[in-house]
Amino acid sequence: MENDKKEYKLSGMTCAACAMTIEMVVKELPTVKEATVNLATEKLTVFPKEGFTSEQVLEAVKEAGYQAAEKGEQKPSDYAKQVAEKKENVRHMARRIWFAVGVTIPLLYMSMGSMIGLPLPAFLDSRAHPITFVLVQLLLTLPAIGIGRGFYTRGFRNLAKRHPNMDSLIAVGTSAAFLYSLYSVVQVLSGHYSFVHQLYFESVGVIITLVLLGKYLEGNAKGRTSQAIQSLMSLVPSQATVVRYGEVVTIDTEDIKLGDIVRIKPGERMPVDGIVVSGQTYVDESMMTGESVPVEKSIGDRITSATVNQTGSIDYEASKVGSDTTLAQIVHLVEEAQGSKAPIAAMADKISRYFVPIVLLLAILAALAWFFVAGKSLQFSLSIFIAVLVIACPCALGLATPTAIMVGTGKGAENGVLIKSGQVLEAARMVNTVVLDKTGTITEGKPSLTDVLTFGTISRGDLLSLIASSEQHSEHPLATAILQAVQAEDVSLTPVTDFQAVSGKGIVAQVNDQEILIGNESLMKQYQVELGEYISDLISLSHQGKTAMLVALDKHLVGIVAVADQIKKNSREAISELQKMGLEVIMLTGDREETAQAVAREAGVHQVIAGVFPDGKAALVKDLQVKGKKVAMVGDGINDAPALVQAEVGVAIGSGTDVAIDSADIVLMHSDLLDVVTAIRLSQATIKNIKENLFWAFAYNTLGIPVAMGFLYIFGGPLLNPMLAGLAMSFSSVSVVTNALRLRRFKLKS
């Protein structure tokens, strides 16, 4: 139970202090080990201890004044439903704002119109009809308070529970303004008409309207930050055709079960993962692998969800459905990343915890100082009190980190770079050394035929025919490479007899009553084949990092073929880019020194550590860390797992069909080394964006609060009106989210 992680969907939060409040009340539960709240994703993550139940969390959140619901397994329709709900909430908020504007503008007109020479109806003249004047303002203010009632219920509840938040600041500030204005109304009704000019009703209406407007704009912007998940989920068709009990039926994709036979026509997307059982086609897997050329699929081949069928029709058996599909795993990784915190956020969290109580204290002290020390009016002191409370909202502070992480990780996911957490983003930014595995990372990971040398009268075609005819009986990887090359050249094969594999040396066989030998130098020596002058060709190929095989016919050398693991097309460019960024690049491989050096020269790597077995890679990474290096290890995610875990950042070259590699922090779905460059640059851009957000959030509050307290006014400067404070506060949050959205324009390739 202790290792389980529970997730809950939250509602009712309005700011960073809200998130901190929920975190605190849940952490206080004796059955909870750790709890984190992400304001941007509105998600609560709980790590439970013995005796934990979800009811405890739900009740604690409810007591704090918010709502929580346990997250179950997410279906594609659930995402669509959530998007629709968010849009409806935004529309509902817009309607509330329009209503608030409808009562606030007349309030502003009545209170401010006369100051700028705007006419008022005779019955609203404050001098001729003071009672009507104050009562109309009161009646216009009440609907505004009704619209903003959530601020009051949540704000005062959290204040009573000693967890004040942004709602508390708004509630206390506007309540003070309203109660003072109500006192003035009573005075006017009692005949003290001088109080007609001591009303703050317009401040109440304007502040509530502006805060709601800020929340509306913020909600709109936050909706765009989750676009990555929405776009990923849209790749799965809502319905699919399956064959059940001999009948072809159309069902919802969510209803596909393991073992169902899925029928796919040309142009359709694959709804789930599976294995082809009949038919042949070409499939566009570019979304998953980055490979632009369609891949041929026939019986026995694997199908990945969200890929697109091209030409033929196929039936395939569903092997992964629901949350187990490749696309669902990707979405899960993106969600996890977006819901995580970067270490840089800890500072903001700590400040948010103490910020609101400090602001309340500063507002009270400022009001008292102006009233008792400076001898200003109650009206003036109240204005100071309200302005400090309103401008100090820590919303921008709370949104600074999560919005940037959401956009940054989403941008990566859209382009095949899966970054698993905010911690990884920050760690990747600090990397100064990149360690690359050779096979499958720098190189393709599979040998291919590179050289065919013929000696004497034998032609290239005849030599390849002899070799292929013999190697078709072998299961050696080098044999597979030769056969693949021969198939491409359309070489005919000849029957072979007396095939024999000589362990560690090669093969011996009979072709057309001739003895053929294919293997290394040891095999040739065993069968007394003279190499003569051709030994130089063998040495040359070996220095190039190639595996050479000698071919003899009736004990006469007739040719040499060489096989090599070719470097990927983008490896050299990627390594060059990493070096230009000032990063130290090291190639780590189990291959012998000669082969490793040859590959390194071709790829542009200056440092090579060869002859290292998988269990020794982690130790070498550790040695680099001891020397003060911040290491990113890039490998295949399986053989290199210990090293991936040891490194500050583990980067797995994914196959596109197995993306949930536990040992890695970053998964490159396209298996392209250039995506390592992308991941590091994206992390740098995201952390830079977070720092910008935090700077402006801190600067805003640091500068805004003293101005609101009247420090500039002491030296003849301006005094911050509560309404202007409300406007500034609302748009500070929007500016932070908008800045985070700039990451969507991040250029993946330089």
XYZ file of C-alpha atoms in Angstrom:
750
model
C 0.000 0.000 0.000
C 2.810 2.378 0.868
C 4.186 2.414 -2.642
C 0.847 3.155 -4.257
C 0.201 6.596 -5.598
C -3.272 8.092 -5.487
C -4.438 10.915 -7.717
C -7.415 13.220 -7.276
C -9.020 15.845 -9.492
C -9.529 19.137 -7.654
C -11.947 22.008 -8.160
C -12.522 25.328 -6.440
C -8.883 26.464 -6.401
C -8.163 30.041 -7.418
C -4.524 30.645 -6.523
C -1.230 29.294 -5.239
C -2.323 29.733 -1.648
C -5.322 27.485 -2.366
C -2.949 24.792 -3.588
C -0.781 25.234 -0.493
C -3.845 25.013 1.753
C -4.889 21.668 0.265
C -1.326 20.370 0.474
C -1.082 21.299 4.141
C -4.403 19.795 5.228
C -3.735 16.527 3.371
C -0.147 16.281 4.656
C -1.462 16.648 8.199
C -3.320 13.328 7.834
C -1.444 10.614 9.793
C -1.934 8.120 6.941
C -0.314 10.344 4.299
C 3.430 10.281 3.608
C 3.532 13.078 1.025
C 1.062 15.223 -0.912
C 1.554 17.640 -3.825
C -0.921 19.882 -5.613
C -0.433 21.206 -9.109
C -2.381 24.416 -9.651
C -2.149 24.321 -13.439
C -3.400 20.744 -13.841
C -5.689 20.930 -10.764
C -4.398 17.581 -9.586
C -3.623 16.262 -6.097
C -1.070 13.458 -5.817
C -0.938 11.532 -2.538
C 1.610 8.953 -1.349
C -0.221 6.976 1.362
C 0.902 5.075 4.463
C -0.670 2.165 6.297
C -4.364 2.596 7.091
C -4.992 5.098 4.299
C -8.402 5.520 2.702
C -9.495 7.916 -0.026
C -12.399 9.087 2.129
C -9.903 10.711 4.514
C -8.486 12.823 1.701
C -11.853 13.724 0.224
C -13.137 14.827 3.636
C -9.998 16.860 4.412
C -10.218 18.683 1.081
C -13.940 19.335 1.610
C -13.274 20.700 5.100
C -10.729 23.084 3.571
C -13.444 24.445 1.269
C -12.626 22.654 -1.993
C -13.835 19.618 -3.916
C -11.883 16.486 -4.829
C -12.740 13.376 -6.816
C -10.641 10.247 -7.147
C -9.130 9.818 -10.611
C -9.809 6.462 -12.198
C -8.434 5.028 -15.402
C -8.664 7.715 -18.057
C -10.497 6.836 -21.258
C -10.285 8.896 -24.459
C -13.884 9.971 -23.959
C -12.976 11.208 -20.455
C -10.444 13.643 -21.918
C -12.978 14.910 -24.409
C -15.500 15.292 -21.561
C -12.981 17.229 -19.453
C -12.187 19.549 -22.340
C -15.916 20.161 -22.870
C -16.417 20.805 -19.134
C -13.547 23.304 -19.049
C -14.952 25.131 -22.063
C -18.388 25.233 -20.432
C -16.856 26.567 -17.195
C -15.098 29.298 -19.153
C -18.379 30.192 -20.921
C -20.192 30.250 -17.550
C -17.486 32.527 -16.173
C -17.894 34.808 -19.190
C -21.639 35.104 -18.508
C -20.938 36.003 -14.859
C -18.444 38.641 -15.965
C -20.921 40.250 -18.351
C -23.484 40.406 -15.547
C -20.876 41.890 -13.205
C -19.922 44.451 -15.850
C -23.603 45.285 -16.258
C -23.886 46.399 -12.620
C -20.343 47.760 -12.216
C -20.400 50.270 -15.087
C -23.467 52.116 -13.694
C -21.741 52.110 -10.294
C -18.614 53.635 -11.777
C -20.684 56.163 -13.744
C -22.569 57.258 -10.646
C -19.490 57.578 -8.434
C -16.972 58.939 -10.937
C -19.127 60.541 -13.670
C -19.580 63.883 -11.980
C -15.792 64.180 -11.474
C -15.208 64.264 -15.231
C -18.313 66.269 -16.091
C -20.618 63.446 -17.192
C -24.344 64.182 -16.699
C -26.507 62.195 -14.267
C -30.326 61.896 -14.237
C -31.871 64.418 -11.898
C -33.165 61.796 -9.485
C -29.588 60.511 -9.009
C -28.144 63.900 -8.112
C -26.199 63.360 -4.873
C -26.957 66.855 -3.607
C -30.658 66.915 -4.502
C -31.460 63.257 -3.759
C -28.690 61.838 -1.501
C -30.822 58.981 -0.194
C -31.728 57.772 -3.687
C -28.080 58.173 -4.717
C -26.731 55.893 -1.964
C -29.553 53.327 -2.133
C -29.199 52.811 -5.906
C -25.464 52.212 -5.449
C -26.207 49.726 -2.658
C -28.733 47.869 -4.823
C -26.248 47.709 -7.728
C -23.489 46.384 -5.470
C -25.485 43.488 -4.000
C -25.672 41.528 -7.325
C -21.890 41.997 -7.752
C -21.317 40.505 -4.278
C -23.689 37.685 -5.196
C -21.654 36.913 -8.321
C -18.444 36.915 -6.301
C -19.894 35.011 -3.331
C -17.368 32.195 -3.839
C -14.573 34.570 -2.779
C -16.369 35.207 0.516
C -17.345 31.642 1.411
C -13.905 30.228 0.622
C -11.980 33.247 1.864
C -13.555 33.547 5.309
C -13.657 29.757 5.798
C -9.909 29.499 5.155
C -9.263 32.532 7.327
C -11.137 30.842 10.174
C -9.111 27.672 9.675
C -5.894 29.740 9.756
C -5.117 28.931 6.132
C -5.731 32.337 4.516
C -5.452 32.504 0.727
C -6.081 34.866 -2.159
C -9.844 34.553 -1.630
C -9.277 35.687 1.946
C -7.503 38.848 0.736
C -10.307 39.668 -1.704
C -13.017 38.826 0.854
C -11.480 40.908 3.661
C -10.660 43.854 1.394
C -14.018 44.114 -0.366
C -15.948 43.374 2.861
C -14.159 46.250 4.576
C -15.063 48.518 1.665
C -18.680 47.315 1.650
C -19.193 47.567 5.405
C -17.722 51.072 5.524
C -19.983 52.051 2.601
C -22.977 50.484 4.358
C -22.119 52.529 7.471
C -22.118 55.646 5.239
C -25.555 54.679 3.832
C -26.937 54.408 7.370
C -25.463 57.825 8.164
C -27.098 59.342 5.061
C -30.442 57.779 5.969
C -30.000 59.346 9.405
C -29.618 62.753 7.829
C -25.805 63.065 7.793
C -25.576 63.850 4.089
C -21.839 64.539 4.139
C -21.317 60.740 4.071
C -22.721 60.662 0.532
C -19.164 61.052 -0.744
C -17.705 58.314 1.484
C -18.888 55.313 -0.491
C -16.697 52.444 -1.742
C -19.393 50.465 -3.547
C -17.755 51.013 -6.951
C -14.446 49.583 -5.611
C -16.262 46.429 -4.474
C -17.925 45.980 -7.872
C -14.810 46.772 -9.899
C -12.492 44.546 -7.836
C -14.855 41.557 -8.062
C -15.316 42.134 -11.816
C -11.595 42.495 -12.492
C -10.675 39.420 -10.448
C -13.292 37.408 -12.317
C -11.954 38.783 -15.611
C -8.423 37.769 -14.621
C -9.634 34.256 -13.762
C -11.455 34.060 -17.095
C -8.379 35.060 -19.102
C -6.196 32.782 -16.995
C -8.585 29.852 -17.537
C -8.549 30.481 -21.274
C -4.759 30.523 -21.357
C -4.422 27.463 -19.095
C -6.693 25.588 -21.486
C -4.114 26.118 -24.228
C -1.323 24.742 -22.031
C -2.952 21.290 -22.036
C -3.197 21.197 -25.816
C -0.524 18.487 -26.081
C -2.643 15.832 -24.381
C -5.718 16.865 -26.346
C -3.863 16.559 -29.646
C -2.424 13.167 -28.677
C -5.811 11.777 -27.682
C -7.340 12.950 -30.948
C -5.057 10.513 -32.795
C -7.139 7.536 -31.662
C -10.338 6.928 -33.634
C -13.502 6.978 -31.538
C -14.825 3.848 -33.259
C -13.308 0.728 -34.785
C -14.371 -2.258 -36.874
C -13.930 -5.689 -35.240
C -14.723 -9.262 -36.214
C -16.645 -11.070 -33.451
C -18.179 -14.503 -33.811
C -17.778 -14.285 -37.565
C -19.630 -10.963 -37.810
C -18.149 -7.598 -38.702
C -19.352 -4.946 -36.228
C -18.495 -1.315 -35.482
C -17.900 -0.558 -31.801
C -16.406 2.200 -29.637
C -12.620 1.959 -29.406
C -12.947 1.851 -25.614
C -14.919 -1.411 -25.905
C -12.195 -3.321 -27.770
C -11.045 -6.319 -25.704
C -7.835 -8.354 -25.725
C -7.955 -10.954 -28.491
C -10.495 -9.035 -30.606
C -9.775 -9.089 -34.339
C -9.606 -5.497 -35.577
C -10.218 -4.866 -39.291
C -8.460 -1.848 -40.785
C -9.055 -0.337 -44.224
C -6.743 2.007 -46.155
C -6.499 5.483 -44.606
C -7.729 4.415 -41.144
C -5.839 4.852 -37.874
C -5.022 1.893 -35.670
C -7.206 2.067 -32.537
C -5.120 -0.305 -30.354
C -1.845 -2.263 -30.394
C -1.813 -5.748 -31.874
C -0.349 -8.421 -34.163
C -1.306 -8.844 -37.845
C -3.184 -12.125 -38.473
C -4.122 -11.629 -42.120
C -3.423 -9.299 -45.033
C -0.522 -7.087 -46.018
C -0.138 -3.320 -46.049
C 2.147 -0.349 -45.465
C 1.763 1.678 -42.284
C 2.775 5.281 -41.635
C 4.539 5.164 -38.232
C 5.988 8.670 -38.412
C 4.008 9.819 -35.366
C 5.652 7.146 -33.235
C 9.083 6.586 -34.775
C 9.746 9.685 -36.841
C 10.346 7.470 -39.859
C 8.734 9.132 -42.874
C 8.829 6.021 -45.093
C 5.805 3.713 -44.554
C 6.701 0.329 -43.044
C 5.516 -2.923 -44.603
C 3.283 -5.020 -42.325
C 2.306 -8.633 -42.886
C 1.279 -11.647 -40.792
C 3.110 -11.702 -37.455
C 4.167 -8.026 -37.512
C 3.373 -5.641 -34.674
C 0.832 -2.830 -35.010
C 0.996 0.298 -32.856
C -2.002 2.425 -31.890
C -2.439 5.821 -33.613
C -0.369 4.815 -36.665
C -2.037 5.201 -40.086
C -2.781 2.397 -42.553
C -1.765 3.275 -46.100
C -2.553 0.854 -48.907
C -3.953 -2.559 -48.048
C -6.515 -4.002 -45.652
C -5.452 -6.082 -42.668
C -6.907 -7.924 -39.705
C -4.941 -7.820 -36.502
C -5.414 -9.264 -33.030
C -5.618 -6.733 -30.207
C -2.711 -7.325 -27.789
C -2.832 -4.038 -25.813
C -6.050 -2.127 -25.133
C -7.205 0.758 -22.946
C -4.476 2.207 -20.753
C -1.945 -0.384 -21.952
C -1.696 0.875 -25.531
C 1.416 2.697 -26.660
C -0.436 5.982 -27.070
C -2.054 5.659 -23.623
C 1.414 5.128 -22.110
C 2.654 8.259 -23.851
C -0.311 10.286 -22.586
C 0.296 8.938 -19.069
C 3.957 9.989 -19.204
C 2.986 13.477 -20.384
C 0.362 13.792 -17.618
C 2.880 12.692 -15.008
C 5.372 15.249 -16.252
C 2.832 18.064 -16.349
C 1.648 17.282 -12.853
C 5.151 17.274 -11.369
C 7.113 20.070 -9.737
C 10.576 21.297 -10.540
C 12.892 21.855 -7.528
C 12.872 25.562 -8.416
C 9.176 25.592 -7.419
C 10.015 24.797 -3.786
C 11.035 28.398 -3.174
C 7.727 29.704 -4.516
C 5.802 27.162 -2.423
C 7.527 28.227 0.787
C 6.890 31.889 0.089
C 3.231 31.280 -0.787
C 2.706 29.521 2.550
C 3.620 32.619 4.576
C 2.784 35.283 2.035
C -0.931 35.824 2.703
C -0.650 36.127 6.523
C 2.220 38.610 6.074
C 0.172 40.627 3.581
C -2.796 40.750 5.975
C -0.485 42.034 8.702
C 1.110 44.646 6.405
C -2.318 45.876 5.265
C -3.491 46.313 8.869
C -0.251 48.024 9.939
C -0.315 50.395 6.936
C -3.954 51.375 7.572
C -3.322 51.947 11.285
C -0.154 53.957 10.594
C -1.911 56.287 8.165
C -4.887 56.735 10.493
C -3.178 57.134 13.879
C 0.343 58.298 12.997
C -0.213 60.336 9.823
C -3.641 61.529 10.952
C -5.359 60.636 7.689
C -9.088 59.998 7.425
C -10.694 56.635 7.957
C -11.625 56.692 4.283
C -7.986 57.175 3.229
C -6.714 54.466 5.599
C -9.364 52.042 4.384
C -8.314 52.704 0.784
C -4.717 51.776 1.703
C -5.908 48.628 3.490
C -7.957 47.422 0.496
C -5.263 48.246 -2.098
C -2.583 46.247 -0.224
C -4.857 43.224 0.128
C -5.937 43.251 -3.491
C -2.588 43.823 -5.180
C -0.799 41.177 -3.113
C -2.537 38.152 -4.624
C 0.080 35.388 -5.090
C -1.624 33.826 -8.132
C 1.184 34.729 -10.490
C 3.663 33.143 -8.092
C 1.749 29.861 -8.025
C 1.338 29.684 -11.790
C 4.946 30.518 -12.635
C 6.283 26.968 -12.524
C 3.433 24.582 -13.424
C 2.314 26.441 -16.541
C 5.846 26.479 -17.981
C 6.302 22.767 -17.209
C 2.965 21.940 -18.834
C 3.819 23.784 -22.025
C 7.461 22.619 -22.112
C 6.755 18.912 -21.614
C 3.762 19.131 -23.948
C 5.927 20.660 -26.665
C 8.423 17.827 -26.248
C 5.713 15.145 -26.371
C 4.237 16.550 -29.575
C 7.641 16.004 -31.163
C 8.523 12.586 -29.780
C 10.567 13.703 -26.754
C 8.934 12.372 -23.578
C 10.212 14.206 -20.493
C 8.955 12.430 -17.393
C 9.000 15.205 -14.779
C 9.757 18.784 -13.880
C 12.772 17.555 -11.893
C 14.231 16.144 -15.114
C 13.794 19.482 -16.897
C 15.854 21.209 -14.243
C 18.479 18.434 -14.137
C 18.853 18.413 -17.942
C 19.604 22.126 -17.893
C 22.605 21.486 -15.623
C 24.143 18.716 -17.770
C 27.723 19.369 -18.930
C 28.699 15.843 -20.039
C 26.822 13.565 -22.437
C 27.765 9.872 -22.450
C 26.601 7.993 -25.540
C 26.270 4.259 -25.921
C 27.490 3.163 -29.374
C 25.290 0.326 -30.606
C 21.728 1.407 -31.281
C 22.397 4.968 -30.129
C 25.101 6.396 -32.388
C 24.753 3.481 -34.798
C 21.693 1.745 -36.249
C 22.163 -1.250 -33.943
C 22.087 -3.775 -36.738
C 24.915 -4.778 -39.109
C 24.679 -4.180 -42.829
C 26.848 -5.187 -45.809
C 29.341 -2.414 -46.633
C 32.110 -3.912 -48.835
C 32.361 -6.707 -51.443
C 35.908 -7.389 -52.752
C 36.416 -10.000 -55.493
C 39.693 -11.711 -56.433
C 40.451 -13.584 -59.653
C 37.762 -14.140 -62.258
C 34.698 -14.399 -60.016
C 32.100 -11.648 -60.453
C 30.425 -9.695 -57.659
C 27.063 -11.325 -58.433
C 28.471 -14.850 -58.385
C 30.331 -14.195 -55.138
C 27.200 -12.857 -53.455
C 25.171 -15.815 -54.782
C 27.642 -18.283 -53.260
C 27.747 -16.462 -49.922
C 23.987 -16.016 -49.678
C 23.290 -19.621 -50.660
C 25.535 -20.756 -47.815
C 24.479 -18.185 -45.212
C 20.752 -18.886 -45.627
C 21.275 -21.881 -43.321
C 22.965 -19.738 -40.628
C 21.266 -17.849 -37.791
C 24.242 -15.564 -37.151
C 23.475 -11.780 -37.209
C 26.188 -11.281 -39.841
C 24.444 -13.851 -42.039
C 21.185 -11.929 -41.646
C 22.909 -8.712 -42.794
C 24.299 -10.415 -45.909
C 20.964 -12.022 -46.819
C 19.146 -8.673 -46.481
C 21.652 -7.027 -48.818
C 21.412 -9.852 -51.336
C 17.616 -9.695 -51.372
C 17.840 -6.037 -52.324
C 20.120 -6.910 -55.268
C 17.855 -9.741 -56.489
C 20.590 -12.430 -56.492
C 19.528 -16.021 -57.203
C 20.348 -18.732 -54.650
C 21.833 -22.197 -55.222
C 21.066 -25.385 -53.219
C 23.641 -26.151 -50.524
C 24.701 -29.490 -49.047
C 26.841 -30.526 -46.071
C 26.392 -27.230 -44.257
C 28.532 -26.957 -41.127
C 28.939 -24.081 -38.667
C 32.424 -23.858 -37.118
C 32.048 -22.143 -33.742
C 33.870 -18.834 -33.508
C 35.295 -19.140 -37.013
C 32.593 -19.295 -39.720
C 30.875 -21.862 -41.950
C 31.792 -24.673 -44.378
C 29.436 -25.940 -47.104
C 29.170 -27.634 -50.502
C 27.771 -25.586 -53.415
C 27.698 -27.151 -56.917
C 30.231 -29.771 -55.825
C 32.567 -27.024 -54.650
C 33.696 -26.471 -51.080
C 33.026 -22.966 -49.857
C 34.551 -21.432 -46.710
C 33.209 -18.210 -45.213
C 34.752 -16.898 -42.016
C 37.666 -15.291 -40.235
C 41.406 -15.704 -40.532
C 41.384 -18.669 -38.127
C 39.043 -20.643 -40.387
C 41.282 -19.992 -43.378
C 44.358 -21.165 -41.462
C 42.504 -24.294 -40.319
C 41.768 -25.197 -43.948
C 45.212 -24.022 -45.167
C 43.953 -21.179 -47.348
C 46.728 -18.745 -48.288
C 45.851 -15.063 -47.853
C 48.975 -13.662 -49.510
C 48.793 -10.016 -50.537
C 45.101 -9.780 -49.592
C 45.971 -9.625 -45.884
C 46.369 -5.834 -46.305
C 42.718 -5.555 -47.404
C 41.676 -7.461 -44.289
C 43.708 -5.136 -42.023
C 42.358 -2.015 -43.769
C 38.723 -3.080 -43.296
C 39.365 -3.934 -39.644
C 40.836 -0.444 -38.997
C 37.637 1.030 -40.427
C 35.675 -0.682 -37.674
C 34.214 -3.300 -40.015
C 33.847 -7.028 -39.491
C 35.498 -8.729 -42.500
C 34.715 -12.273 -43.685
C 37.021 -14.123 -46.013
C 35.531 -16.311 -48.781
C 37.405 -19.280 -50.218
C 36.347 -21.681 -52.969
C 38.116 -25.040 -53.025
C 40.792 -23.576 -50.722
C 41.454 -20.551 -52.944
C 40.651 -17.067 -51.674
C 38.062 -15.505 -54.004
C 36.814 -12.531 -52.044
C 36.270 -10.569 -48.859
C 32.954 -9.154 -47.653
C 32.683 -6.661 -44.809
C 29.780 -5.943 -42.499
C 29.431 -2.919 -40.206
C 26.961 -1.271 -37.913
C 26.348 1.994 -39.777
C 26.007 5.260 -37.863
C 22.585 6.874 -37.971
C 22.110 9.645 -40.486
C 21.762 12.381 -37.830
C 24.348 11.133 -35.317
C 27.260 13.228 -36.571
C 25.133 16.385 -36.720
C 23.726 15.744 -33.223
C 27.183 15.189 -31.706
C 28.466 18.345 -33.410
C 25.526 20.347 -31.990
C 26.144 18.999 -28.470
C 29.810 20.008 -28.716
C 28.841 23.492 -29.995
C 26.660 23.849 -26.870
C 29.827 23.423 -24.805
C 29.015 19.873 -23.670
C 31.625 17.165 -23.304
C 30.655 14.123 -25.425
C 31.980 10.655 -24.546
C 31.279 7.385 -26.375
C 30.988 4.343 -24.137
C 30.998 0.859 -25.695
C 31.760 -2.781 -25.080
C 33.397 -3.066 -28.521
C 37.129 -3.478 -28.994
C 39.240 -0.334 -29.272
C 39.805 -0.439 -33.052
C 36.107 -0.668 -33.916
C 35.183 1.954 -31.332
C 37.791 4.430 -32.603
C 36.652 3.950 -36.201
C 33.013 4.681 -35.294
C 34.100 7.635 -33.141
C 36.066 9.158 -36.023
C 33.080 8.841 -38.347
C 30.654 10.272 -35.754
C 32.954 13.116 -34.661
C 33.407 11.943 -31.046
C 36.765 12.892 -29.525
C 36.607 10.812 -26.320
C 36.121 7.039 -26.420
C 35.976 4.464 -23.640
C 35.927 0.965 -25.177
C 35.749 -2.588 -23.881
C 33.209 -1.745 -21.171
C 30.564 -4.309 -20.246
C 27.016 -3.224 -19.255
C 27.682 -3.673 -15.542
C 30.743 -1.423 -15.798
C 28.956 1.493 -17.512
C 27.243 2.655 -14.310
C 30.611 2.668 -12.493
C 32.164 4.843 -15.201
C 29.242 7.280 -15.019
C 29.760 7.412 -11.237
C 33.469 8.133 -11.734
C 32.571 11.073 -13.975
C 30.165 12.370 -11.303
C 32.886 12.107 -8.640
C 34.964 14.412 -10.857
C 32.168 16.991 -10.692
C 30.472 16.199 -14.008
C 26.697 16.486 -14.471
C 26.037 13.481 -16.694
C 23.339 12.662 -19.219
C 23.573 8.994 -20.216
C 22.054 8.070 -23.579
C 21.423 4.383 -24.263
C 18.910 1.810 -25.369
C 17.152 1.722 -22.001
C 17.672 -1.999 -21.447
C 21.372 -2.980 -21.481
C 22.281 0.438 -20.243
C 19.666 0.567 -17.464
C 22.133 0.767 -14.508
C 24.000 3.656 -16.153
C 20.736 5.423 -17.037
C 19.675 5.297 -13.381
C 23.106 6.415 -12.113
C 23.270 9.496 -14.364
C 21.648 12.822 -13.450
C 19.565 12.407 -16.591
C 18.922 9.027 -18.238
C 17.900 9.267 -21.902
C 16.491 6.139 -23.563
C 16.487 5.673 -27.297
C 12.958 4.340 -27.669
C 11.698 2.033 -30.354
C 8.433 3.883 -30.613
C 6.510 0.842 -29.427
C 8.015 0.488 -25.981
C 8.027 3.983 -24.593
C 7.505 3.303 -20.925
C 11.149 2.604 -20.135
C 11.311 2.749 -16.359
C 15.001 3.408 -16.036
C 15.057 6.524 -18.205
C 14.064 10.087 -17.382
C 13.626 11.049 -21.040
C 12.431 8.775 -23.858
C 13.254 9.625 -27.469
C 10.452 7.990 -29.423
C 12.001 8.748 -32.805
C 15.336 7.118 -31.859
C 17.054 10.197 -33.269
C 20.139 11.534 -31.492
C 19.199 15.078 -32.536
C 16.339 14.769 -30.055
C 18.942 14.745 -27.250
C 19.866 18.246 -28.404
C 16.167 19.134 -28.477
C 15.589 17.782 -24.945
C 18.492 19.757 -23.457
C 17.564 22.970 -25.289
C 13.918 22.562 -24.327
C 14.882 22.097 -20.665
C 17.037 25.227 -20.809
C 14.221 27.213 -22.419
C 11.635 25.943 -19.900
C 13.734 26.675 -16.806
C 14.593 30.107 -18.243
C 10.863 30.693 -18.728
C 10.140 29.623 -15.128
C 12.820 32.010 -13.834
C 11.317 34.836 -15.893
C 7.881 34.041 -14.485
C 9.153 33.900 -10.906
C 11.109 37.121 -11.355
C 8.108 39.054 -12.602
C 5.809 37.502 -9.971
C 8.235 38.460 -7.177
C 8.955 41.860 -8.708
C 5.261 42.585 -9.056
C 4.517 41.828 -5.409
C 7.742 43.367 -4.130
C 7.087 46.657 -5.948
C 3.290 46.635 -5.803
C 2.840 46.214 -2.045
C 4.990 49.227 -0.982
C 3.205 51.400 -3.580
C -0.168 50.228 -2.272
C 0.968 50.957 1.300
C 1.595 54.580 0.250
C 5.402 54.796 0.325
C 5.492 56.812 -2.901
C 2.701 59.049 -1.609
C 4.903 60.063 1.340
C 7.379 61.607 -1.133
C 4.737 63.245 -3.286
C 4.190 60.277 -5.597
C 0.931 58.623 -6.659
C -1.418 56.644 -4.451
C -2.599 53.290 -5.749
C -6.373 53.158 -6.098
C -7.939 49.804 -5.014
C -9.522 49.440 -8.445
C -6.172 49.847 -10.198
C -4.721 47.322 -7.744
C -7.442 44.864 -8.778
C -6.659 45.411 -12.447
C -2.916 44.934 -11.922
C -3.429 41.823 -9.817
C -5.692 40.177 -12.396
C -3.403 40.778 -15.325
C -0.253 39.678 -13.477
C -1.523 36.085 -13.534
C -2.458 36.344 -17.179
C 0.983 37.707 -18.067
C 2.692 34.721 -16.402
C 0.548 32.205 -18.293
C 1.038 34.117 -21.550
C 4.803 34.098 -21.046
C 4.690 30.317 -20.490
C 2.760 29.923 -23.743
C 5.735 31.401 -25.613
C 7.383 27.993 -25.205
C 4.953 26.680 -27.795
C 6.981 28.643 -30.345
C 10.220 26.967 -29.234
C 12.257 25.876 -32.276
C 13.083 22.202 -32.003
C 15.857 22.263 -34.591
C 18.420 25.011 -34.798
